[in-house]
Amino acid sequence: MSGSSSIVSMKKIVQQLRFEAGINRVKVSQAAADLQQFCLQHAQQDPLLCGMSTSNNPFRPQKVCSFL
Amino acid sequence: MASEKAEMDSLKKECDGLRTQIEAARKAVNDGSMSSAAGSATDVGRVQLKLRKSLKGHLAKIYSMHWATDSRSMVSASQDGKLLVWDTFSGNKMVAVPLKSAWVMSVAFAPSGNLVASGGLDNMCTVYNIKSASPKTLRELDAHTGYLACCRFLSDTEILTASGDTTCCLWDLETGKQKIIFTNHIGDCMSLALSQDERTFVSGACDSLAKLWDLREGTCKQTFSGHTSDINAINFFPSGNAFITGSDDCSCKMYDLRSDQEVIGYQDTSLNAGVTSLALSNSGRLIFAGYDDFNCHIWDSMKGEKVGVLSGHDNRVSCTGVPGDGMGVCTGSWDSFLKLWN
């Protein structure tokens, strides 16, 4: 009985590998270029990369307001 | 018996053949490197972020944190048996959720901001409504046979979990039942990340593999190898075509989905500590990786170079997160503090 369950598992592994083997793969040079391109295009909208002014900084120390 | 052995042998041979075929197919498209593509990109220089706030409130190790979609609220989980919901602008605690089990390992905020979920060594994922007068348990999702390592809401009605029982699971929060069980990992599932279109997700496990899954079909579409130890952290690159992993083997790696392989690794001989968590800046250029060495190191994702460090914790950095508006980084630590940097 244990013999046939390992065959069932093995068949599943083979089926999975067949599926994974069948996909189309894009050249790494193309994939890398696209990733670079994305970073460059979005660099200006990345506050951690570009920095921000104190007035825009949501985590800046709270100024104490006082009523005059 | 003999015929079973013969069948087993033939299946094993087919397996080996397929693995060789996959490796050859990967090699065939491996015609360049990230570093050569990155040659023309400008250096980011030294990234020096300042500590803006230290959030004090937990009384024991912090294991997990997650930003709300408003980029202002944040929930943290500690083995002091509490979830704390913070207003990060003021540093105030807004809600405290007492947990039935203190052994929490993961926490998540629902996109709506109405619900949070947590779980850990109790093998359950408990969902709480934090908008009611006092936090109310909405559901106890109880079917995993191993610890809950990670959870992420798709909406107020669906949640995805990753478990030490080696499976991931999609749950229906209206019925409290499992909708789909994702089986294929042969080690504890430690972390998961949802794609922006919510049609796929990636998982990292103790079998040192990362897998891409079809959320609706329940199938494993791709398997990524390369790490030599447990993968503890995983996150999508913002374009959705790649993801980054962090591992106990002390390295991070970027895998591209379309090339079906690792495209760049992030490691340094001076870094001998496991990666516990990671988050990306909004353009994907910066990787914030939390390590066992008490620091969060910053990597240039394109050039593969270390460009900065967030130092200040007195113990392991266990969780890291960048809010949706990309305005800062939050690190959480076993030292019981959360720190906000930008």
Coordinates of N, CA, C and O in Angstrom, one line a residue, chain A residues 1-54 56-62, chain B residues 4 7-8 11-12 14-15 18-19 21-22 25-26 29-32 34 37-38 41 44 49 52-53 67 88-89 184 220-223 237-239 242 254 256 258-261 263 281-286 288 301-302 322 325-329 340 342:
Chain A
M1 N 0.9 -1.2 0.0 CA 0.0 0.0 0.0 C 0.9 1.2 0.0 O 0.6 2.2 -0.7
S2 N 1.9 1.2 0.9 CA 2.8 2.4 0.9 C 3.5 2.5 -0.4 O 3.8 3.6 -0.9
G3 N 3.8 1.4 -1.1 CA 4.4 1.5 -2.4 C 3.6 2.3 -3.4 O 4.1 3.2 -4.0
S4 N 2.3 2.0 -3.5 CA 1.5 2.8 -4.5 C 1.3 4.2 -4.1 O 1.2 5.1 -5.0
S5 N 1.4 4.6 -2.9 CA 1.2 6.0 -2.5 C 2.4 6.8 -2.9 O 2.3 8.0 -3.3
S6 N 3.6 6.1 -2.9 CA 4.8 6.9 -3.3 C 4.8 7.0 -4.8 O 5.3 8.0 -5.3
I7 N 4.2 6.1 -5.5 CA 4.0 6.2 -7.0 C 3.1 7.4 -7.3 O 3.4 8.2 -8.2
V8 N 2.0 7.5 -6.5 CA 1.1 8.6 -6.7 C 1.8 9.9 -6.5 O 1.6 10.8 -7.3
S9 N 2.6 10.0 -5.4 CA 3.3 11.3 -5.2 C 4.3 11.6 -6.3 O 4.4 12.7 -6.7
M10 N 5.0 10.5 -6.7 CA 6.0 10.7 -7.7 C 5.4 11.2 -9.0 O 5.9 12.0 -9.7
K11 N 4.2 10.6 -9.3 CA 3.5 11.0 -10.5 C 3.1 12.5 -10.5 O 3.2 13.2 -11.5
K12 N 2.7 12.9 -9.3 CA 2.4 14.4 -9.1 C 3.6 15.2 -9.3 O 3.5 16.3 -9.9
I13 N 4.8 14.8 -8.8 CA 6.0 15.5 -9.0 C 6.3 15.7 -10.5 O 6.7 16.7 -11.0
V14 N 6.2 14.5 -11.2 CA 6.5 14.5 -12.6 C 5.5 15.5 -13.3 O 6.0 16.3 -14.2
Q15 N 4.3 15.4 -13.0 CA 3.3 16.3 -13.6 C 3.6 17.8 -13.4 O 3.5 18.6 -14.3
Q16 N 4.0 18.1 -12.1 CA 4.4 19.5 -11.8 C 5.6 19.9 -12.6 O 5.6 21.0 -13.2
L17 N 6.6 19.0 -12.7 CA 7.8 19.4 -13.4 C 7.5 19.5 -14.9 O 8.1 20.4 -15.6
R18 N 6.6 18.7 -15.5 CA 6.3 18.8 -16.9 C 5.7 20.2 -17.1 O 6.0 20.9 -18.1
F19 N 4.8 20.6 -16.2 CA 4.1 21.9 -16.3 C 5.2 23.0 -16.3 O 5.2 23.9 -17.1
E20 N 6.1 23.0 -15.3 CA 7.1 24.0 -15.1 C 8.1 24.0 -16.3 O 8.6 25.1 -16.6
A21 N 8.3 22.9 -16.8 CA 9.3 22.8 -18.0 C 8.7 23.5 -19.2 O 9.5 24.0 -20.0
G22 N 7.4 23.5 -19.3 CA 6.7 24.0 -20.5 C 6.6 25.5 -20.7 O 6.1 25.9 -21.7
I23 N 7.0 26.3 -19.7 CA 6.7 27.7 -19.8 C 7.7 28.4 -20.8 O 8.8 27.9 -21.0
N24 N 7.3 29.5 -21.3 CA 8.2 30.3 -22.1 C 9.1 31.2 -21.3 O 8.7 31.7 -20.3
R25 N 10.4 31.3 -21.6 CA 11.3 32.1 -20.8 C 11.9 33.2 -21.6 O 12.3 33.1 -22.8
V26 N 11.9 34.4 -21.0 CA 12.4 35.6 -21.6 C 13.9 35.7 -21.3 O 14.3 35.4 -20.2
K27 N 14.6 36.3 -22.2 CA 16.1 36.4 -22.0 C 16.3 37.3 -20.8 O 15.7 38.3 -20.6
V28 N 17.3 36.9 -20.0 CA 17.7 37.7 -18.8 C 18.1 39.1 -19.2 O 17.7 40.1 -18.5
S29 N 18.7 39.3 -20.3 CA 19.1 40.7 -20.7 C 17.9 41.5 -20.9 O 17.9 42.7 -20.5
Q30 N 16.8 41.0 -21.5 CA 15.6 41.7 -21.7 C 14.9 42.0 -20.3 O 14.5 43.1 -20.0
A31 N 14.8 41.0 -19.5 CA 14.2 41.1 -18.2 C 14.9 42.2 -17.3 O 14.3 43.0 -16.7
A32 N 16.3 42.1 -17.3 CA 17.1 43.0 -16.6 C 16.9 44.5 -17.1 O 16.7 45.4 -16.3
A33 N 16.9 44.6 -18.4 CA 16.7 45.9 -19.0 C 15.3 46.5 -18.6 O 15.2 47.7 -18.2
D34 N 14.3 45.7 -18.6 CA 12.9 46.1 -18.2 C 12.9 46.5 -16.7 O 12.2 47.5 -16.3
L35 N 13.6 45.8 -15.8 CA 13.6 46.1 -14.4 C 14.3 47.5 -14.2 O 13.9 48.3 -13.4
Q36 N 15.5 47.6 -14.9 CA 16.2 48.9 -14.8 C 15.3 50.1 -15.2 O 15.3 51.1 -14.6
Q37 N 14.7 49.9 -16.4 CA 13.8 50.9 -17.0 C 12.7 51.3 -16.0 O 12.4 52.5 -15.8
F38 N 12.1 50.3 -15.3 CA 11.1 50.6 -14.3 C 11.6 51.5 -13.2 O 11.0 52.5 -12.8
C39 N 12.8 51.1 -12.7 CA 13.4 51.9 -11.6 C 13.6 53.3 -12.0 O 13.3 54.3 -11.3
L40 N 14.2 53.5 -13.2 CA 14.5 54.8 -13.7 C 13.2 55.7 -13.9 O 13.2 56.8 -13.5
Q41 N 12.2 55.0 -14.5 CA 10.9 55.7 -14.7 C 10.3 56.2 -13.4 O 9.6 57.2 -13.4
H42 N 10.4 55.4 -12.4 CA 9.7 55.7 -11.1 C 10.6 56.4 -10.0 O 10.1 56.6 -8.9
A43 N 11.8 56.7 -10.4 CA 12.8 57.2 -9.4 C 12.3 58.5 -8.8 O 12.4 58.7 -7.6
Q44 N 11.7 59.4 -9.6 CA 11.2 60.7 -9.1 C 10.0 60.5 -8.1 O 9.8 61.4 -7.3
Q45 N 9.3 59.4 -8.2 CA 8.2 59.2 -7.3 C 8.6 58.3 -6.1 O 7.7 57.7 -5.5
D46 N 9.9 58.3 -5.8 CA 10.3 57.4 -4.7 C 11.0 58.3 -3.7 O 12.1 58.7 -3.7
P47 N 10.2 58.7 -2.6 CA 10.6 59.7 -1.6 C 11.9 59.2 -0.9 O 12.7 60.0 -0.4
L48 N 12.0 57.9 -0.7 CA 13.2 57.4 0.1 C 14.4 57.5 -0.8 O 15.5 57.6 -0.2
L49 N 14.3 57.5 -2.1 CA 15.4 57.6 -3.0 C 15.8 59.1 -3.2 O 16.9 59.5 -3.2
C50 N 14.7 59.9 -3.3 CA 14.9 61.4 -3.7 C 15.0 62.3 -2.5 O 15.4 63.4 -2.6
G51 N 14.5 61.8 -1.3 CA 14.4 62.7 -0.2 C 13.2 63.5 -0.2 O 12.4 63.5 -1.2
M52 N 12.9 64.2 0.9 CA 11.7 65.0 1.0 C 11.9 66.2 1.9 O 12.9 66.2 2.7
S53 N 11.1 67.2 1.7 CA 11.3 68.4 2.5 C 10.7 68.2 3.9 O 9.9 67.3 4.1
T54 N 11.2 68.9 4.9 CA 10.7 68.7 6.3 C 9.2 68.9 6.3 O 8.5 68.2 7.0
N56 N 7.0 68.2 4.2 CA 6.3 67.1 3.6 C 6.5 65.8 4.4 O 5.8 64.8 4.1
N57 N 7.4 65.9 5.3 CA 7.7 64.6 6.0 C 6.7 64.3 7.1 O 6.6 64.9 8.1
P58 N 6.0 63.2 6.9 CA 4.9 62.8 7.8 C 5.4 62.4 9.2 O 4.7 62.5 10.2
F59 N 6.7 62.0 9.3 CA 7.2 61.5 10.6 C 8.1 62.5 11.3 O 8.8 62.2 12.2
R60 N 8.1 63.8 10.8 CA 9.0 64.7 11.4 C 8.5 65.0 12.8 O 7.3 64.7 13.1
P61 N 9.4 65.4 13.7 CA 9.0 65.7 15.1 C 7.8 66.7 15.1 O 7.9 67.7 14.3
Q62 N 6.8 66.5 15.8 CA 5.6 67.4 15.9 C 6.1 68.7 16.5 O 6.7 68.7 17.6
Chain B
E4 N 6.2 -2.3 -9.6 CA 6.1 -1.1 -8.9 C 7.5 -0.4 -8.9 O 7.6 0.8 -9.1
E7 N 8.2 0.9 -12.2 CA 7.5 2.2 -12.5 C 8.1 3.3 -11.7 O 8.3 4.4 -12.3
M8 N 8.5 3.1 -10.5 CA 9.1 4.1 -9.6 C 10.4 4.6 -10.3 O 10.7 5.8 -10.4
L11 N 9.7 6.7 -13.3 CA 9.2 8.0 -12.9 C 10.4 8.9 -12.4 O 10.5 10.1 -12.8
K12 N 11.3 8.3 -11.7 CA 12.5 9.1 -11.2 C 13.3 9.5 -12.3 O 13.8 10.7 -12.3
E14 N 12.3 10.1 -15.3 CA 11.6 11.2 -16.0 C 11.8 12.5 -15.2 O 12.0 13.6 -15.8
C15 N 11.7 12.4 -13.9 CA 11.9 13.6 -13.0 C 13.3 14.2 -13.3 O 13.4 15.4 -13.5
L18 N 13.4 15.9 -16.6 CA 12.7 17.2 -16.6 C 13.5 18.3 -15.9 O 13.5 19.4 -16.4
R19 N 14.1 17.9 -14.8 CA 14.9 18.9 -14.0 C 16.1 19.4 -14.9 O 16.4 20.6 -14.9
Q21 N 16.1 19.4 -18.1 CA 15.5 20.2 -19.2 C 15.3 21.6 -18.7 O 15.6 22.6 -19.4
I22 N 14.7 21.8 -17.5 CA 14.4 23.1 -17.0 C 15.7 23.9 -16.8 O 15.8 25.1 -17.2
A25 N 16.9 25.1 -20.1 CA 16.1 26.1 -20.7 C 16.4 27.5 -20.0 O 16.5 28.5 -20.6
R26 N 16.7 27.4 -18.7 CA 17.1 28.6 -17.9 C 18.4 29.2 -18.4 O 18.6 30.4 -18.6
V29 N 18.5 31.1 -21.7 CA 18.1 32.5 -21.8 C 19.0 33.4 -20.9 O 18.8 34.6 -20.9
N30 N 19.9 32.8 -20.3 CA 20.8 33.6 -19.4 C 21.9 34.2 -20.1 O 23.1 33.8 -20.1
D31 N 21.5 35.3 -20.9 CA 22.5 35.9 -21.8 C 23.1 37.2 -21.3 O 23.7 37.9 -22.0
G32 N 22.8 37.5 -20.1 CA 23.3 38.8 -19.6 C 23.2 38.9 -18.1 O 22.7 37.9 -17.5
M34 N 22.2 41.5 -14.5 CA 21.7 42.7 -14.0 C 22.8 43.8 -13.9 O 22.6 45.0 -14.2
A37 N 23.4 45.3 -17.2 CA 22.3 46.2 -17.6 C 22.3 47.5 -16.7 O 22.0 48.5 -17.1
A38 N 22.8 47.3 -15.5 CA 22.8 48.4 -14.5 C 24.0 49.4 -14.8 O 24.1 50.5 -14.2
A41 N 23.1 52.9 -15.2 CA 22.3 53.6 -14.3 C 23.2 54.4 -13.3 O 24.3 54.0 -13.0
V44 N 23.3 55.4 -6.6 CA 22.4 56.1 -5.6 C 23.2 56.8 -4.5 O 22.7 57.5 -3.8
L49 N 19.4 57.5 6.0 CA 18.1 57.9 6.5 C 18.2 58.2 8.0 O 19.0 57.6 8.7
R52 N 13.3 58.9 12.8 CA 12.4 59.9 13.1 C 11.6 59.7 14.4 O 11.2 60.6 15.1
K53 N 11.2 58.4 14.6 CA 10.4 58.1 15.8 C 10.8 56.7 16.3 O 11.1 55.8 15.5
W67 N 1.8 47.8 7.5 CA 1.3 49.1 7.2 C -0.2 49.0 6.7 O -0.5 48.1 6.0
T88 N 1.2 56.5 13.1 CA 2.6 56.7 13.0 C 2.9 58.2 12.9 O 4.1 58.7 13.2
F89 N 1.9 59.1 12.6 CA 2.2 60.5 12.5 C 2.4 61.1 13.9 O 3.3 61.9 14.1
N184 N 2.8 22.2 -2.3 CA 3.9 21.8 -3.2 C 5.2 22.0 -2.4 O 6.2 21.3 -2.8
C220 N 0.8 25.5 -8.6 CA 2.1 26.1 -8.5 C 2.6 26.3 -10.0 O 2.6 25.3 -10.7
K221 N 2.9 27.5 -10.4 CA 3.2 27.8 -11.8 C 4.7 27.7 -12.0 O 5.2 27.3 -13.1
Q222 N 5.5 28.2 -11.0 CA 7.0 28.2 -11.2 C 7.6 28.0 -9.9 O 7.1 28.4 -8.8
T223 N 8.8 27.4 -9.9 CA 9.6 27.2 -8.7 C 11.0 27.8 -8.9 O 11.6 27.6 -9.9
F237 N 8.7 42.9 -6.5 CA 9.3 44.2 -7.1 C 8.1 44.9 -7.6 O 7.2 44.3 -8.2
P238 N 8.0 46.3 -7.5 CA 6.8 47.0 -7.9 C 6.3 46.8 -9.3 O 5.1 47.0 -9.6
S239 N 7.2 46.4 -10.3 CA 6.7 46.2 -11.6 C 5.8 44.9 -11.7 O 5.1 44.7 -12.7
A242 N 9.1 40.7 -11.0 CA 10.1 40.1 -10.2 C 9.8 40.1 -8.8 O 8.8 40.8 -8.3
M254 N 17.1 38.5 -6.2 CA 16.0 38.9 -7.0 C 15.8 37.9 -8.1 O 16.7 37.5 -8.7
D256 N 13.5 36.9 -11.5 CA 12.5 37.4 -12.5 C 11.6 36.3 -12.9 O 12.0 35.2 -13.2
R258 N 9.7 36.2 -15.6 CA 9.6 35.9 -17.1 C 10.8 35.1 -17.5 O 10.7 34.3 -18.4
S259 N 12.0 35.3 -16.8 CA 13.2 34.5 -17.1 C 13.2 33.3 -16.3 O 14.1 32.4 -16.6
D260 N 12.3 33.2 -15.3 CA 12.2 32.0 -14.5 C 13.5 31.7 -13.8 O 13.9 30.5 -13.6
Q261 N 14.3 32.7 -13.3 CA 15.5 32.5 -12.6 C 16.0 33.7 -11.8 O 15.5 34.8 -12.0
V263 N 18.2 36.7 -11.0 CA 18.9 37.6 -11.9 C 20.0 38.4 -11.1 O 20.9 39.0 -11.8
S281 N 11.6 50.1 -1.6 CA 11.1 51.5 -1.8 C 10.2 51.5 -3.0 O 10.2 50.6 -3.8
N282 N 9.5 52.6 -3.2 CA 8.4 52.6 -4.3 C 8.9 52.4 -5.7 O 8.1 51.9 -6.5
S283 N 10.1 52.8 -6.0 CA 10.6 52.6 -7.4 C 11.2 51.2 -7.5 O 11.5 50.7 -8.6
G284 N 11.4 50.5 -6.4 CA 12.1 49.2 -6.4 C 13.6 49.3 -6.3 O 14.3 48.3 -6.2
R285 N 14.1 50.5 -6.3 CA 15.6 50.7 -6.4 C 16.2 50.3 -5.1 O 17.4 49.8 -5.1
L286 N 15.6 50.6 -4.0 CA 16.2 50.3 -2.7 C 15.5 49.1 -2.0 O 14.3 49.0 -1.9
F288 N 15.3 47.3 1.7 CA 15.5 47.4 3.1 C 15.4 46.0 3.7 O 14.3 45.4 3.7
S301 N 19.1 47.7 -5.5 CA 18.6 46.5 -6.1 C 19.1 46.2 -7.5 O 19.2 45.1 -8.0
M302 N 19.5 47.3 -8.2 CA 20.0 47.2 -9.6 C 21.5 46.8 -9.6 O 21.9 46.0 -10.5
V322 N 7.5 49.2 4.3 CA 7.5 50.5 3.7 C 6.0 50.7 3.4 O 5.3 49.9 2.8
D325 N 2.7 54.9 0.3 CA 3.1 56.2 -0.3 C 4.6 56.3 -0.3 O 5.2 57.3 -0.8
G326 N 5.3 55.2 0.2 CA 6.8 55.2 0.1 C 7.5 56.2 0.9 O 8.7 56.4 0.7
M327 N 6.8 56.8 1.9 CA 7.4 58.0 2.6 C 8.4 57.6 3.8 O 8.9 58.5 4.4
G328 N 8.5 56.3 4.1 CA 9.4 55.9 5.1 C 9.6 54.5 5.2 O 9.1 53.7 4.4
V329 N 10.4 54.0 6.2 CA 10.6 52.6 6.5 C 10.3 52.4 7.9 O 10.7 53.2 8.8
L340 N 10.8 54.4 13.0 CA 10.4 54.9 11.7 C 11.6 55.8 11.2 O 12.1 56.6 11.9
N342 N 13.3 58.0 7.7 CA 13.2 58.4 6.3 C 14.3 59.5 6.0 O 15.1 59.8 6.9

